[in-house]
Tab-separated table of C-alpha atoms and ligand atoms in Angstrom:
chain	number	residue	atom	x	y	z
E	270	UNK	CA	26.970	28.118	-3.852
E	271	UNK	CA	24.934	27.021	-0.826
E	272	UNK	CA	26.889	26.371	2.344
E	273	UNK	CA	26.351	23.385	4.604
E	274	UNK	CA	24.013	25.115	7.055
E	275	UNK	CA	21.845	26.355	4.189
E	276	UNK	CA	21.787	22.927	2.527
E	277	UNK	CA	20.802	21.311	5.805
E	278	UNK	CA	17.946	23.764	6.329
E	279	UNK	CA	16.791	23.174	2.771
E	280	UNK	CA	16.843	19.345	3.059
E	281	UNK	CA	15.529	19.187	6.608
E	282	UNK	CA	12.445	21.239	5.755
E	283	UNK	CA	11.259	18.189	3.776
E	284	UNK	CA	11.862	15.638	6.564
E	285	UNK	CA	9.349	13.964	8.846
E	286	UNK	CA	9.748	14.993	12.527
E	287	UNK	CA	10.642	11.316	13.160
E	288	UNK	CA	13.679	11.503	10.843
E	289	UNK	CA	17.285	11.950	11.919
E	290	UNK	CA	18.662	15.431	11.172
E	291	UNK	CA	22.264	16.089	10.171
E	292	UNK	CA	22.171	19.350	12.123
E	293	UNK	CA	21.444	17.309	15.309
E	294	UNK	CA	24.093	14.648	14.644
E	295	UNK	CA	25.835	13.289	17.725
E	296	UNK	CA	29.003	13.701	15.718
E	297	UNK	CA	32.193	11.725	15.220
E	298	UNK	CA	34.509	10.050	17.752
E	299	UNK	CA	37.591	12.033	16.634
E	300	UNK	CA	37.580	15.809	16.050
E	301	UNK	CA	37.182	16.417	12.320
E	302	UNK	CA	36.502	19.673	10.443
E	303	UNK	CA	33.314	19.389	8.399
E	304	UNK	CA	33.592	20.497	4.748
E	305	UNK	CA	31.811	23.710	3.687
E	306	UNK	CA	29.217	22.277	1.304
E	307	UNK	CA	28.691	18.609	2.265
E	308	UNK	CA	26.483	17.391	5.079
E	309	UNK	CA	27.630	14.938	7.761
E	310	UNK	CA	25.956	11.911	6.154
E	311	UNK	CA	26.951	12.862	2.613
E	312	UNK	CA	30.520	12.867	3.811
E	313	UNK	CA	30.042	9.474	5.498
E	314	UNK	CA	28.732	8.129	2.179
E	315	UNK	CA	31.751	9.494	0.312
E	316	UNK	CA	34.195	7.984	2.809
E	317	UNK	CA	32.474	4.590	2.493
E	318	UNK	CA	32.535	4.632	-1.314
E	319	UNK	CA	36.248	5.493	-1.341
E	320	UNK	CA	37.368	2.835	1.149
E	321	UNK	CA	39.093	-0.420	0.174
E	322	UNK	CA	36.595	-2.687	1.956
E	323	UNK	CA	33.865	-1.231	-0.270
E	324	UNK	CA	35.777	-2.029	-3.463
E	325	UNK	CA	36.413	-5.580	-2.281
E	326	UNK	CA	32.645	-6.194	-2.150
E	327	UNK	CA	32.728	-6.796	-5.906
E	328	UNK	CA	34.674	-10.029	-5.415
E	329	UNK	CA	32.590	-11.336	-2.541
E	330	UNK	CA	29.548	-13.449	-3.288
E	331	UNK	CA	26.575	-14.119	-1.062
E	332	UNK	CA	25.131	-17.375	-2.310
E	333	UNK	CA	28.162	-18.422	-4.318
E	334	UNK	CA	26.234	-19.000	-7.517
E	335	UNK	CA	29.059	-17.488	-9.568
E	336	UNK	CA	30.560	-20.976	-9.796
E	337	UNK	CA	27.410	-22.355	-11.391
E	338	UNK	CA	27.190	-20.340	-14.557
E	339	UNK	CA	27.157	-16.891	-16.023
E	340	UNK	CA	28.611	-13.522	-15.078
E	341	UNK	CA	25.341	-11.760	-14.450
E	342	UNK	CA	24.601	-13.013	-10.941
E	343	UNK	CA	24.753	-10.573	-8.079
E	344	UNK	CA	27.831	-10.051	-6.005
E	345	UNK	CA	27.968	-8.151	-2.730
E	346	UNK	CA	28.659	-4.859	-4.471
E	347	UNK	CA	25.689	-5.053	-6.832
E	348	UNK	CA	23.552	-6.309	-3.931
E	349	UNK	CA	24.673	-3.253	-1.951
E	350	UNK	CA	23.628	-0.971	-4.823
E	351	UNK	CA	20.206	-2.614	-4.977
E	352	UNK	CA	19.696	-2.250	-1.231
E	353	UNK	CA	20.707	1.409	-1.494
E	354	UNK	CA	18.257	2.070	-4.315
E	355	UNK	CA	15.330	0.384	-2.536
E	356	UNK	CA	16.133	2.067	0.784
E	357	UNK	CA	16.493	5.564	-0.734
E	358	UNK	CA	13.183	5.283	-2.555
E	359	UNK	CA	11.395	4.359	0.680
E	360	UNK	CA	13.262	6.980	2.733
E	361	UNK	CA	12.244	9.774	0.386
E	362	UNK	CA	8.618	8.655	0.324
E	363	UNK	CA	8.480	8.374	4.132
E	364	UNK	CA	10.249	11.694	4.739
E	365	UNK	CA	13.267	9.989	6.321
E	366	UNK	CA	16.839	11.153	5.895
E	367	UNK	CA	17.874	9.919	2.459
E	368	UNK	CA	21.547	10.886	2.861
E	369	UNK	CA	21.800	8.870	6.072
E	370	UNK	CA	19.933	5.932	4.541
E	371	UNK	CA	22.317	5.964	1.571
E	372	UNK	CA	25.376	5.868	3.858
E	373	UNK	CA	23.845	3.098	6.002
E	374	UNK	CA	22.944	0.973	2.982
E	375	UNK	CA	26.327	1.365	1.275
E	376	UNK	CA	28.068	0.320	4.505
E	377	UNK	CA	25.733	-2.465	5.569
E	378	UNK	CA	27.788	-5.429	4.231
E	379	UNK	CA	31.327	-4.064	4.762
E	380	UNK	CA	31.987	-6.590	7.544
E	381	UNK	CA	31.269	-9.707	5.511
E	382	UNK	CA	34.164	-12.097	4.986
E	383	UNK	CA	34.673	-14.255	1.903
E	384	UNK	CA	32.072	-16.940	1.029
E	385	UNK	CA	29.083	-15.269	2.642
E	386	UNK	CA	27.408	-16.807	5.642
E	387	UNK	CA	29.450	-20.032	5.463
E	388	UNK	CA	32.571	-17.876	5.718
E	389	UNK	CA	31.047	-16.140	8.723
E	390	UNK	CA	30.327	-19.515	10.376
E	391	UNK	CA	33.901	-20.689	9.734
E	392	UNK	CA	35.418	-17.547	11.280
E	393	UNK	CA	33.039	-17.665	14.216
E	394	UNK	CA	34.097	-21.267	14.842
E	395	UNK	CA	37.844	-20.591	14.816
E	396	UNK	CA	37.299	-17.521	17.020
E	397	UNK	CA	35.493	-19.416	19.795
E	398	UNK	CA	37.227	-18.495	23.032
E	399	UNK	CA	38.648	-15.356	21.355
E	400	UNK	CA	35.497	-13.262	21.073
E	401	UNK	CA	33.791	-14.944	18.108
E	402	UNK	CA	32.997	-13.371	14.751
E	403	UNK	CA	29.889	-11.568	13.547
E	404	UNK	CA	29.646	-9.626	10.278
E	405	UNK	CA	27.784	-6.647	11.775
E	406	UNK	CA	30.325	-6.099	14.536
E	407	UNK	CA	33.093	-6.700	12.008
E	408	UNK	CA	31.589	-3.882	9.920
E	409	UNK	CA	32.031	-1.607	12.904
E	410	UNK	CA	35.682	-2.718	13.199
E	411	UNK	CA	36.208	-1.975	9.495
E	412	UNK	CA	34.903	1.591	9.721
E	413	UNK	CA	36.333	2.322	13.199
E	414	UNK	CA	39.759	0.696	12.999
E	415	UNK	CA	40.738	-1.385	10.013
E	416	UNK	CA	40.525	1.161	7.195
E	417	UNK	CA	43.672	3.345	7.317
E	418	UNK	CA	43.381	6.452	5.147
E	419	UNK	CA	43.683	9.478	7.423
E	420	UNK	CA	46.661	10.866	9.369
E	421	UNK	CA	44.619	12.005	12.361
E	422	UNK	CA	42.565	8.913	13.187
E	423	UNK	CA	42.144	5.211	12.435
E	424	UNK	CA	39.118	4.095	10.424
E	425	UNK	CA	36.733	6.403	8.594
E	426	UNK	CA	35.565	8.373	11.652
E	427	UNK	CA	31.929	8.073	10.582
E	428	UNK	CA	29.132	9.800	12.451
E	429	UNK	CA	27.296	8.163	15.351
E	430	UNK	CA	24.136	7.727	13.256
E	431	UNK	CA	25.913	5.903	10.409
E	432	UNK	CA	27.921	3.676	12.781
E	433	UNK	CA	24.655	2.802	14.479
E	434	UNK	CA	23.692	0.749	11.407
E	435	UNK	CA	25.988	-2.046	12.583
E	436	UNK	CA	24.088	-2.430	15.867
E	437	UNK	CA	20.858	-3.576	14.263
E	438	UNK	CA	21.036	-7.107	15.651
E	439	UNK	CA	22.203	-6.108	19.121
E	440	UNK	CA	19.893	-6.111	22.083
E	441	UNK	CA	19.204	-2.677	23.510
E	442	UNK	CA	21.566	-3.228	26.514
E	443	UNK	CA	24.152	-4.755	24.129
E	444	UNK	CA	24.404	-1.432	22.267
E	445	UNK	CA	25.994	0.359	25.220
E	446	UNK	CA	29.036	-1.918	25.036
E	447	UNK	CA	29.867	-0.388	21.627
E	448	UNK	CA	29.437	3.228	22.681
E	449	UNK	CA	25.789	3.690	21.708
E	450	UNK	CA	23.250	5.221	24.075
E	451	UNK	CA	21.875	2.529	26.396
E	452	UNK	CA	18.123	2.039	26.435
E	453	UNK	CA	17.547	3.561	23.002
E	454	UNK	CA	16.102	1.952	19.893
E	455	UNK	CA	17.765	2.411	16.506
E	456	UNK	CA	16.581	5.238	14.236
E	457	UNK	CA	13.887	4.593	11.625
E	458	UNK	CA	16.637	4.984	9.018
E	459	UNK	CA	18.575	2.028	10.520
E	460	UNK	CA	15.397	-0.091	10.739
E	461	UNK	CA	14.482	0.767	7.147
E	462	UNK	CA	17.835	-0.309	5.695
E	463	UNK	CA	17.575	-3.669	7.507
E	464	UNK	CA	14.305	-4.371	5.708
E	465	UNK	CA	15.527	-3.014	2.364
E	466	UNK	CA	18.317	-5.603	2.670
E	467	UNK	CA	15.735	-8.394	3.121
E	468	UNK	CA	13.634	-7.174	0.178
E	469	UNK	CA	16.738	-7.084	-2.015
E	470	UNK	CA	18.137	-10.512	-1.180
E	471	UNK	CA	14.839	-12.407	-1.032
E	472	UNK	CA	13.881	-11.235	-4.493
E	473	UNK	CA	17.251	-11.327	-6.212
E	474	UNK	CA	18.119	-14.726	-4.769
E	475	UNK	CA	14.970	-16.015	-6.462
E	476	UNK	CA	16.023	-14.432	-9.735
E	477	UNK	CA	19.601	-15.739	-9.519
E	478	UNK	CA	18.277	-19.147	-8.459
E	479	UNK	CA	15.982	-19.356	-11.486
E	480	UNK	CA	18.630	-18.043	-13.883
E	481	UNK	CA	21.167	-20.608	-12.705
E	482	UNK	CA	18.594	-23.435	-12.978
E	483	UNK	CA	18.906	-24.313	-9.305
E	484	UNK	CA	15.340	-23.181	-8.554
E	485	UNK	CA	12.337	-24.395	-10.520
E	486	UNK	CA	9.431	-22.117	-11.303
E	487	UNK	CA	6.865	-24.914	-10.680
E	488	UNK	CA	8.181	-25.262	-7.132
E	489	UNK	CA	8.017	-21.497	-6.587
E	490	UNK	CA	4.345	-21.565	-7.506
E	491	UNK	CA	3.709	-23.432	-4.233
E	492	UNK	CA	4.512	-20.153	-2.472
E	493	UNK	CA	1.684	-17.643	-2.008
E	494	UNK	CA	3.949	-14.675	-2.598
E	495	UNK	CA	5.222	-15.978	-5.930
E	496	UNK	CA	1.917	-17.435	-7.186
E	497	UNK	CA	-0.224	-14.390	-6.356
E	498	UNK	CA	2.308	-12.048	-7.918
E	499	UNK	CA	2.727	-14.196	-11.017
E	500	UNK	CA	-1.056	-14.451	-11.495
E	501	UNK	CA	-1.289	-10.684	-11.176
E	502	UNK	CA	1.324	-9.926	-13.857
E	503	UNK	CA	-0.026	-12.661	-16.156
E	504	UNK	CA	-3.503	-11.157	-15.810
E	505	UNK	CA	-2.156	-7.811	-16.977
E	506	UNK	CA	0.140	-9.151	-19.716
E	507	UNK	CA	-0.984	-12.583	-20.958
E	508	UNK	CA	1.921	-12.647	-23.435
E	509	UNK	CA	4.231	-13.304	-20.465
E	510	UNK	CA	2.876	-16.874	-20.328
E	511	UNK	CA	5.136	-17.638	-23.313
E	512	UNK	CA	8.118	-15.496	-22.301
E	513	UNK	CA	9.902	-17.233	-19.450
E	514	UNK	CA	12.707	-14.762	-18.767
E	515	UNK	CA	10.444	-11.727	-19.097
E	516	UNK	CA	7.931	-13.407	-16.809
E	517	UNK	CA	10.565	-14.020	-14.128
E	518	UNK	CA	11.799	-10.424	-14.345
E	519	UNK	CA	8.244	-9.103	-14.189
E	520	UNK	CA	7.302	-11.201	-11.156
E	521	UNK	CA	10.470	-10.257	-9.280
E	522	UNK	CA	9.960	-6.569	-10.080
E	523	UNK	CA	6.342	-6.712	-8.931
E	524	UNK	CA	7.319	-8.569	-5.741
E	525	UNK	CA	9.740	-5.761	-4.870
E	526	UNK	CA	6.992	-3.209	-5.492
E	527	UNK	CA	4.594	-5.181	-3.315
E	528	UNK	CA	7.063	-5.588	-0.428
E	529	UNK	CA	8.094	-1.929	-0.607
E	530	UNK	CA	4.480	-0.699	-0.691
E	531	UNK	CA	3.467	-2.936	2.218
E	532	UNK	CA	6.483	-1.954	4.323
E	533	UNK	CA	5.769	1.745	3.938
E	534	UNK	CA	2.036	1.428	4.643
E	535	UNK	CA	2.589	-0.785	7.706
E	536	UNK	CA	5.307	1.542	9.031
E	537	UNK	CA	2.975	4.532	8.809
E	538	UNK	CA	0.276	2.523	10.548
E	539	UNK	CA	2.616	1.575	13.413
E	540	UNK	CA	3.840	5.148	13.852
E	541	UNK	CA	0.281	6.354	14.124
E	542	UNK	CA	-0.865	3.525	16.371
E	543	UNK	CA	2.080	4.000	18.761
E	544	UNK	CA	1.655	7.770	18.793
E	545	UNK	CA	5.191	8.264	17.562
E	546	UNK	CA	5.460	11.775	16.191
E	547	UNK	CA	9.045	12.801	16.980
E	548	UNK	CA	12.525	11.273	16.768
E	549	UNK	CA	12.665	11.074	20.565
E	550	UNK	CA	9.557	8.833	20.536
E	551	UNK	CA	11.279	6.531	18.027
E	552	UNK	CA	14.267	6.268	20.366
E	553	UNK	CA	12.109	5.227	23.330
E	554	UNK	CA	9.881	2.715	21.483
E	555	UNK	CA	11.020	-0.785	22.435
E	556	UNK	CA	9.386	-2.474	19.443
E	557	UNK	CA	10.372	-2.130	15.827
E	558	UNK	CA	8.405	0.551	14.010
E	559	UNK	CA	9.472	-0.305	10.476
E	560	UNK	CA	8.055	-3.628	9.319
E	561	UNK	CA	5.723	-5.624	7.087
E	562	UNK	CA	2.056	-6.312	7.757
E	563	UNK	CA	1.419	-9.654	9.472
E	564	UNK	CA	-0.085	-11.169	6.309
E	565	UNK	CA	2.851	-10.313	4.078
E	566	UNK	CA	5.387	-11.105	6.792
E	567	UNK	CA	4.091	-14.708	6.912
E	568	UNK	CA	4.312	-15.059	3.119
E	569	UNK	CA	7.787	-13.594	3.159
E	570	UNK	CA	8.871	-16.113	5.815
E	571	UNK	CA	7.534	-18.979	3.703
E	572	UNK	CA	9.612	-17.665	0.838
E	573	UNK	CA	12.713	-17.462	3.039
E	574	UNK	CA	12.283	-21.039	4.318
E	575	UNK	CA	11.854	-22.135	0.718
E	576	UNK	CA	15.102	-20.412	-0.278
E	577	UNK	CA	16.934	-22.064	2.620
E	578	UNK	CA	15.731	-25.523	1.723
E	579	UNK	CA	15.921	-25.279	-2.056
E	580	UNK	CA	18.615	-22.752	-2.883
E	581	UNK	CA	21.167	-22.127	-0.101
E	582	UNK	CA	21.080	-25.834	0.803
E	583	UNK	CA	20.771	-27.160	-2.740
E	584	UNK	CA	23.496	-29.836	-3.155
E	585	UNK	CA	25.215	-27.927	-5.953
E	586	UNK	CA	25.378	-24.668	-3.980
E	587	UNK	CA	25.946	-26.330	-0.603
E	588	UNK	CA	28.804	-28.424	-2.008
E	589	UNK	CA	30.796	-25.285	-2.781
E	590	UNK	CA	29.906	-23.377	0.369
E	591	UNK	CA	30.732	-26.369	2.619
E	592	UNK	CA	34.039	-26.881	0.828
E	593	UNK	CA	35.079	-23.245	1.290
E	594	UNK	CA	33.768	-23.108	4.839
E	595	UNK	CA	36.242	-25.902	5.672
E	596	UNK	CA	39.029	-24.337	3.611
E	597	UNK	CA	38.647	-20.943	5.264
E	598	UNK	CA	39.409	-22.616	8.605
E	599	UNK	CA	42.526	-24.128	7.012
E	600	UNK	CA	43.587	-20.673	5.815
E	601	UNK	CA	43.168	-19.279	9.330
E	602	UNK	CA	45.191	-22.207	10.749
E	603	UNK	CA	47.968	-21.651	8.180
E	604	UNK	CA	48.486	-18.057	9.400
E	605	UNK	CA	48.184	-19.092	13.050
E	606	UNK	CA	50.888	-21.713	12.524
E	607	UNK	CA	53.329	-19.346	10.813
E	608	UNK	CA	52.833	-15.669	11.635
E	609	UNK	CA	55.509	-14.687	9.099
E	610	UNK	CA	52.850	-15.345	6.441
E	611	UNK	CA	50.884	-12.324	7.665
E	612	UNK	CA	51.781	-9.014	6.013
E	613	UNK	CA	53.906	-6.805	8.336
E	614	UNK	CA	51.370	-4.046	8.796
E	615	UNK	CA	48.842	-6.601	10.042
E	616	UNK	CA	51.257	-8.453	12.347
E	617	UNK	CA	52.341	-5.136	13.888
E	618	UNK	CA	48.796	-4.471	15.105
E	619	UNK	CA	49.288	-6.935	17.964
E	620	UNK	CA	51.770	-4.625	19.729
E	621	UNK	CA	50.660	-1.292	18.321
E	622	UNK	CA	46.950	-1.721	19.005
E	623	UNK	CA	46.914	-4.323	21.771
E	624	UNK	CA	44.961	-6.813	19.661
E	625	UNK	CA	45.250	-10.566	20.181
E	626	UNK	CA	46.996	-12.462	17.406
E	627	UNK	CA	43.785	-14.427	16.833
E	628	UNK	CA	41.825	-11.216	16.217
E	629	UNK	CA	44.480	-9.840	13.871
E	630	UNK	CA	44.424	-13.022	11.770
E	631	UNK	CA	40.623	-13.035	11.813
E	632	UNK	CA	40.508	-9.392	10.624
E	633	UNK	CA	42.931	-10.220	7.814
E	634	UNK	CA	41.049	-13.325	6.667
E	635	UNK	CA	37.673	-11.541	6.964
E	636	UNK	CA	38.968	-8.801	4.675
E	637	UNK	CA	39.774	-11.298	1.905
E	638	UNK	CA	37.734	-11.535	-1.270
E	639	UNK	CA	36.627	-15.001	-2.388
E	640	UNK	CA	39.309	-15.151	-5.054
E	641	UNK	CA	42.110	-13.920	-2.785
E	642	UNK	CA	41.132	-16.544	-0.206
E	643	UNK	CA	41.264	-19.173	-2.961
E	644	UNK	CA	44.798	-18.049	-3.893
E	645	UNK	CA	45.920	-18.178	-0.266
E	646	UNK	CA	44.505	-21.660	0.115
E	647	UNK	CA	46.377	-22.821	-3.008
E	648	UNK	CA	49.553	-21.261	-1.650
E	649	UNK	CA	49.557	-22.462	1.977
E	650	UNK	CA	47.067	-25.283	2.364
E	651	UNK	CA	46.876	-27.325	-0.824
E	652	UNK	CA	48.537	-30.664	-0.200
Q	922	MG	MG1	23.042	-7.321	2.640
């Protein structure tokens, strides 16, 4: 059996000098013995997969299409698996740390509340004057505090490099407030997972939108990214002209390939152009090194605006998200009005951990799955 040091040497020999190395990890906040045959980031991955917030992802939706029809739409758990797959493929091809990328991708949505971004807006609204609510920072709370599984420390005690994934939308000075080195940029692994997330949701939201009949293929053909990709696959397999479902699958698959290929080529170009050859150069580069070429970035933005206008804000989808955005605020108010409704171990956190009551309620509501939130609304808020 290989021990940890040997495994690290073996894996790190294949890494780019710009990659993060487990043997150079800045470690964990609380002292923690490392196991004999698992690396730091492998262990982070295992802790994420075994935590309760991870399992709850299966009952949280992003676009809330589950109400429209069918059981085969994505939920946050299957989305997380897709992001992980896309990110690992790119990490391996670019010589980045695949174990770290896997941990980052599996954790990336742990801070999302019920009902996706409308849920986030509702919580942010009720938390005005009490610190607000943001799903990335909530993810950090989940892994640092809210998960309780170990006798020696709260949270999962993840490594610095995995926790850093939740800082991706913070300004460089903003990072210091959460214990991350001031003046540094995020690792390439963190940047990569952010873009793998975009590739996954842009493409699968199109697929779910078409499958649920909310999006129309004729309208999608107005978009360069869709039309060019569709023409390409039809040119190769003319039979797809008569096979609607197969055509949609083929276009979506090819779009992922195109976005992935472009992202990797453009990233290599930027590394070369900026003379970034070592991890320390990555850390001191103020601009993002992982990204799409200008041409594809523009087409991708057109696609995203299209999805906003025609899918996320489609009356049928918007009707449900707006309803539950309002109801989530009612759920919060119901707990605020009668604290006895909060489970004991949550209420106790006010004294034990010096949290405000508003934050404790927010943490509890943010942890809810869509269906649990629906039950709580029926129980406390339904007139
Ligand atoms: Mg995501």
